[in-house]
Amino acid sequence: MKAAFLSPLVTECVDDLAAGGRGIWRVMQPFRYYSAILDRLIEVEPGFLTDYASVPRLPVLYLLFGDTSHKAAVIHDWLYHHHEVCDEATANRVLREASVADGIPAWRSLGIYLGVQIGGAPSWRADGPA
């Protein structure tokens, strides 16, 4: 099966000033994505909190890569909280896969992927099991 989002992403803002201005968002209904990389269905549960993508607010970087793929970012955040599903490198590959499935251009998906490869490790460690 091809990677695909199987349900709409429905969220509500919990705190619009948190997470460096990105805000914190709560998933309001089950959000389903099939990953071909993982060969499994991912279901993000209602109540899950996300800050979407953690793109630095540097003007050029944010203009190119920020605020572009909320659906893929929620899947990536969920994987970063569920280390039992996959390792960090695979979670980052799934982010790229999901970005493409969401219609994000290949060049932008590659930039998002490289960004998490370079800067995602602290979040992986912080978001995982205690």
PDB file of C-alpha atoms in Angstrom:
ATOM      1  CA  MET A   1       0.000   0.000   0.000  1.00  0.00           C
ATOM      2  CA  LYS A   2       1.158   3.521  -0.779  1.00  0.00           C
ATOM      3  CA  ALA A   3       1.776   6.015   2.065  1.00  0.00           C
ATOM      4  CA  ALA A   4      -1.397   7.999   2.691  1.00  0.00           C
ATOM      5  CA  PHE A   5      -3.324  10.030   5.218  1.00  0.00           C
ATOM      6  CA  LEU A   6      -6.542   8.174   5.985  1.00  0.00           C
ATOM      7  CA  SER A   7      -8.376  10.794   8.024  1.00  0.00           C
ATOM      8  CA  PRO A   8      -8.406  14.574   8.358  1.00  0.00           C
ATOM      9  CA  LEU A   9      -6.272  16.337  10.938  1.00  0.00           C
ATOM     10  CA  VAL A  10      -8.532  18.153  13.412  1.00  0.00           C
ATOM     11  CA  THR A  11      -6.812  20.171  16.136  1.00  0.00           C
ATOM     12  CA  GLU A  12      -7.499  22.988  18.547  1.00  0.00           C
ATOM     13  CA  CYS A  13      -5.038  25.512  19.898  1.00  0.00           C
ATOM     14  CA  VAL A  14      -4.185  24.964  23.555  1.00  0.00           C
ATOM     15  CA  ASP A  15      -1.638  27.792  23.925  1.00  0.00           C
ATOM     16  CA  ASP A  16      -0.816  30.000  20.955  1.00  0.00           C
ATOM     17  CA  LEU A  17       2.287  31.526  22.584  1.00  0.00           C
ATOM     18  CA  ALA A  18       4.006  28.302  23.698  1.00  0.00           C
ATOM     19  CA  ALA A  19       6.821  26.475  21.914  1.00  0.00           C
ATOM     20  CA  GLY A  20       8.609  29.586  20.711  1.00  0.00           C
ATOM     21  CA  GLY A  21       5.482  31.059  19.156  1.00  0.00           C
ATOM     22  CA  ARG A  22       4.467  27.898  17.276  1.00  0.00           C
ATOM     23  CA  GLY A  23       1.763  27.176  19.799  1.00  0.00           C
ATOM     24  CA  ILE A  24       0.638  23.896  21.290  1.00  0.00           C
ATOM     25  CA  TRP A  25      -2.180  22.075  19.536  1.00  0.00           C
ATOM     26  CA  ARG A  26      -4.404  19.202  20.703  1.00  0.00           C
ATOM     27  CA  VAL A  27      -5.520  16.490  18.285  1.00  0.00           C
ATOM     28  CA  MET A  28      -9.324  16.316  18.597  1.00  0.00           C
ATOM     29  CA  GLN A  29     -10.172  13.100  16.783  1.00  0.00           C
ATOM     30  CA  PRO A  30      -8.240   9.996  15.721  1.00  0.00           C
ATOM     31  CA  PHE A  31      -5.733  10.946  13.021  1.00  0.00           C
ATOM     32  CA  ARG A  32      -4.694   8.028  10.825  1.00  0.00           C
ATOM     33  CA  TYR A  33      -1.734   7.628   8.482  1.00  0.00           C
ATOM     34  CA  TYR A  34      -0.421   4.563   6.684  1.00  0.00           C
ATOM     35  CA  SER A  35       3.385   4.519   6.412  1.00  0.00           C
ATOM     36  CA  ALA A  36       4.896   2.394   3.656  1.00  0.00           C
ATOM     37  CA  ILE A  37       8.294   2.738   5.344  1.00  0.00           C
ATOM     38  CA  LEU A  38       6.962   1.209   8.561  1.00  0.00           C
ATOM     39  CA  ASP A  39       4.399  -0.950   6.740  1.00  0.00           C
ATOM     40  CA  ARG A  40       1.862  -0.082   9.406  1.00  0.00           C
ATOM     41  CA  LEU A  41      -1.001   2.170  10.310  1.00  0.00           C
ATOM     42  CA  ILE A  42      -0.252   5.008  12.729  1.00  0.00           C
ATOM     43  CA  GLU A  43      -3.192   6.322  14.708  1.00  0.00           C
ATOM     44  CA  VAL A  44      -2.605   9.499  16.693  1.00  0.00           C
ATOM     45  CA  GLU A  45      -5.021   9.492  19.594  1.00  0.00           C
ATOM     46  CA  PRO A  46      -7.309  12.399  20.534  1.00  0.00           C
ATOM     47  CA  GLY A  47      -5.658  14.495  23.230  1.00  0.00           C
ATOM     48  CA  PHE A  48      -2.153  14.154  21.772  1.00  0.00           C
ATOM     49  CA  LEU A  49      -0.290  17.484  21.964  1.00  0.00           C
ATOM     50  CA  THR A  50       1.897  18.782  19.146  1.00  0.00           C
ATOM     51  CA  ASP A  51       3.794  21.944  18.312  1.00  0.00           C
ATOM     52  CA  TYR A  52       3.765  21.017  14.611  1.00  0.00           C
ATOM     53  CA  ALA A  53       7.174  21.619  13.027  1.00  0.00           C
ATOM     54  CA  SER A  54      10.026  23.094  15.040  1.00  0.00           C
ATOM     55  CA  VAL A  55      11.533  25.151  12.230  1.00  0.00           C
ATOM     56  CA  PRO A  56      13.879  27.894  13.480  1.00  0.00           C
ATOM     57  CA  ARG A  57      12.367  31.348  13.094  1.00  0.00           C
ATOM     58  CA  LEU A  58      15.262  32.539  10.926  1.00  0.00           C
ATOM     59  CA  PRO A  59      13.567  34.438   8.099  1.00  0.00           C
ATOM     60  CA  VAL A  60      14.843  32.499   5.086  1.00  0.00           C
ATOM     61  CA  LEU A  61      14.621  29.052   6.721  1.00  0.00           C
ATOM     62  CA  TYR A  62      11.135  29.679   8.035  1.00  0.00           C
ATOM     63  CA  LEU A  63       9.966  31.126   4.730  1.00  0.00           C
ATOM     64  CA  LEU A  64      11.168  28.019   2.868  1.00  0.00           C
ATOM     65  CA  PHE A  65      10.336  25.260   5.353  1.00  0.00           C
ATOM     66  CA  GLY A  66       8.108  26.559   8.147  1.00  0.00           C
ATOM     67  CA  ASP A  67       4.351  26.156   8.505  1.00  0.00           C
ATOM     68  CA  THR A  68       4.103  23.825   5.505  1.00  0.00           C
ATOM     69  CA  SER A  69       3.105  20.303   6.535  1.00  0.00           C
ATOM     70  CA  HIS A  70       1.153  20.119   9.772  1.00  0.00           C
ATOM     71  CA  LYS A  71      -0.114  16.607   9.045  1.00  0.00           C
ATOM     72  CA  ALA A  72       3.394  15.205   8.547  1.00  0.00           C
ATOM     73  CA  ALA A  73       4.633  17.117  11.609  1.00  0.00           C
ATOM     74  CA  VAL A  74       1.959  15.559  13.845  1.00  0.00           C
ATOM     75  CA  ILE A  75       2.946  12.060  12.684  1.00  0.00           C
ATOM     76  CA  HIS A  76       6.614  12.887  13.320  1.00  0.00           C
ATOM     77  CA  ASP A  77       5.876  14.298  16.783  1.00  0.00           C
ATOM     78  CA  TRP A  78       3.885  11.158  17.633  1.00  0.00           C
ATOM     79  CA  LEU A  79       6.763   8.914  16.517  1.00  0.00           C
ATOM     80  CA  TYR A  80       9.177  10.984  18.627  1.00  0.00           C
ATOM     81  CA  HIS A  81       6.958  10.187  21.634  1.00  0.00           C
ATOM     82  CA  HIS A  82       6.688   6.482  20.757  1.00  0.00           C
ATOM     83  CA  HIS A  83      10.220   5.103  20.547  1.00  0.00           C
ATOM     84  CA  GLU A  84       8.822   1.576  20.624  1.00  0.00           C
ATOM     85  CA  VAL A  85       7.558   2.066  17.052  1.00  0.00           C
ATOM     86  CA  CYS A  86      10.858   2.996  15.395  1.00  0.00           C
ATOM     87  CA  ASP A  87      14.225   4.660  15.880  1.00  0.00           C
ATOM     88  CA  GLU A  88      14.948   8.356  15.312  1.00  0.00           C
ATOM     89  CA  ALA A  89      16.367   7.957  11.799  1.00  0.00           C
ATOM     90  CA  THR A  90      13.285   6.012  10.691  1.00  0.00           C
ATOM     91  CA  ALA A  91      10.954   8.587  12.280  1.00  0.00           C
ATOM     92  CA  ASN A  92      12.736  11.262  10.252  1.00  0.00           C
ATOM     93  CA  ARG A  93      12.333   9.237   7.054  1.00  0.00           C
ATOM     94  CA  VAL A  94       8.622   8.834   7.822  1.00  0.00           C
ATOM     95  CA  LEU A  95       8.393  12.641   8.175  1.00  0.00           C
ATOM     96  CA  ARG A  96       9.745  12.993   4.649  1.00  0.00           C
ATOM     97  CA  GLU A  97       7.437  10.250   3.368  1.00  0.00           C
ATOM     98  CA  ALA A  98       4.419  11.921   5.013  1.00  0.00           C
ATOM     99  CA  SER A  99       5.392  15.333   3.639  1.00  0.00           C
ATOM    100  CA  VAL A 100       5.416  13.920   0.123  1.00  0.00           C
ATOM    101  CA  ALA A 101       2.091  12.143   0.787  1.00  0.00           C
ATOM    102  CA  ASP A 102       0.713  15.536   1.844  1.00  0.00           C
ATOM    103  CA  GLY A 103       1.715  17.067  -1.502  1.00  0.00           C
ATOM    104  CA  ILE A 104       4.740  19.008  -0.284  1.00  0.00           C
ATOM    105  CA  PRO A 105       7.246  19.485  -3.149  1.00  0.00           C
ATOM    106  CA  ALA A 106      10.238  17.103  -3.103  1.00  0.00           C
ATOM    107  CA  TRP A 107      12.784  19.913  -2.584  1.00  0.00           C
ATOM    108  CA  ARG A 108      10.892  21.208   0.464  1.00  0.00           C
ATOM    109  CA  SER A 109      10.399  17.705   1.883  1.00  0.00           C
ATOM    110  CA  LEU A 110      14.135  17.102   1.538  1.00  0.00           C
ATOM    111  CA  GLY A 111      14.888  20.372   3.365  1.00  0.00           C
ATOM    112  CA  ILE A 112      12.502  19.466   6.198  1.00  0.00           C
ATOM    113  CA  TYR A 113      14.086  16.010   6.441  1.00  0.00           C
ATOM    114  CA  LEU A 114      17.627  17.387   6.514  1.00  0.00           C
ATOM    115  CA  GLY A 115      16.589  19.855   9.198  1.00  0.00           C
ATOM    116  CA  VAL A 116      15.398  17.117  11.549  1.00  0.00           C
ATOM    117  CA  GLN A 117      18.420  14.981  10.749  1.00  0.00           C
ATOM    118  CA  ILE A 118      20.670  17.865  11.797  1.00  0.00           C
ATOM    119  CA  GLY A 119      18.680  19.295  14.702  1.00  0.00           C
ATOM    120  CA  GLY A 120      16.179  16.697  15.876  1.00  0.00           C
ATOM    121  CA  ALA A 121      18.259  14.608  18.289  1.00  0.00           C
ATOM    122  CA  PRO A 122      17.631  16.778  21.386  1.00  0.00           C
ATOM    123  CA  SER A 123      13.854  16.513  20.834  1.00  0.00           C
ATOM    124  CA  TRP A 124      14.104  12.755  20.275  1.00  0.00           C
ATOM    125  CA  ARG A 125      15.856  12.364  23.622  1.00  0.00           C
ATOM    126  CA  ALA A 126      13.512  14.774  25.442  1.00  0.00           C
ATOM    127  CA  ASP A 127      10.264  13.406  24.004  1.00  0.00           C
ATOM    128  CA  GLY A 128      10.923   9.709  24.525  1.00  0.00           C
ATOM    129  CA  PRO A 129      10.242   7.509  27.516  1.00  0.00           C
ATOM    130  CA  ALA A 130      11.642   8.751  30.808  1.00  0.00           C
TER     131      ALA A 130
END
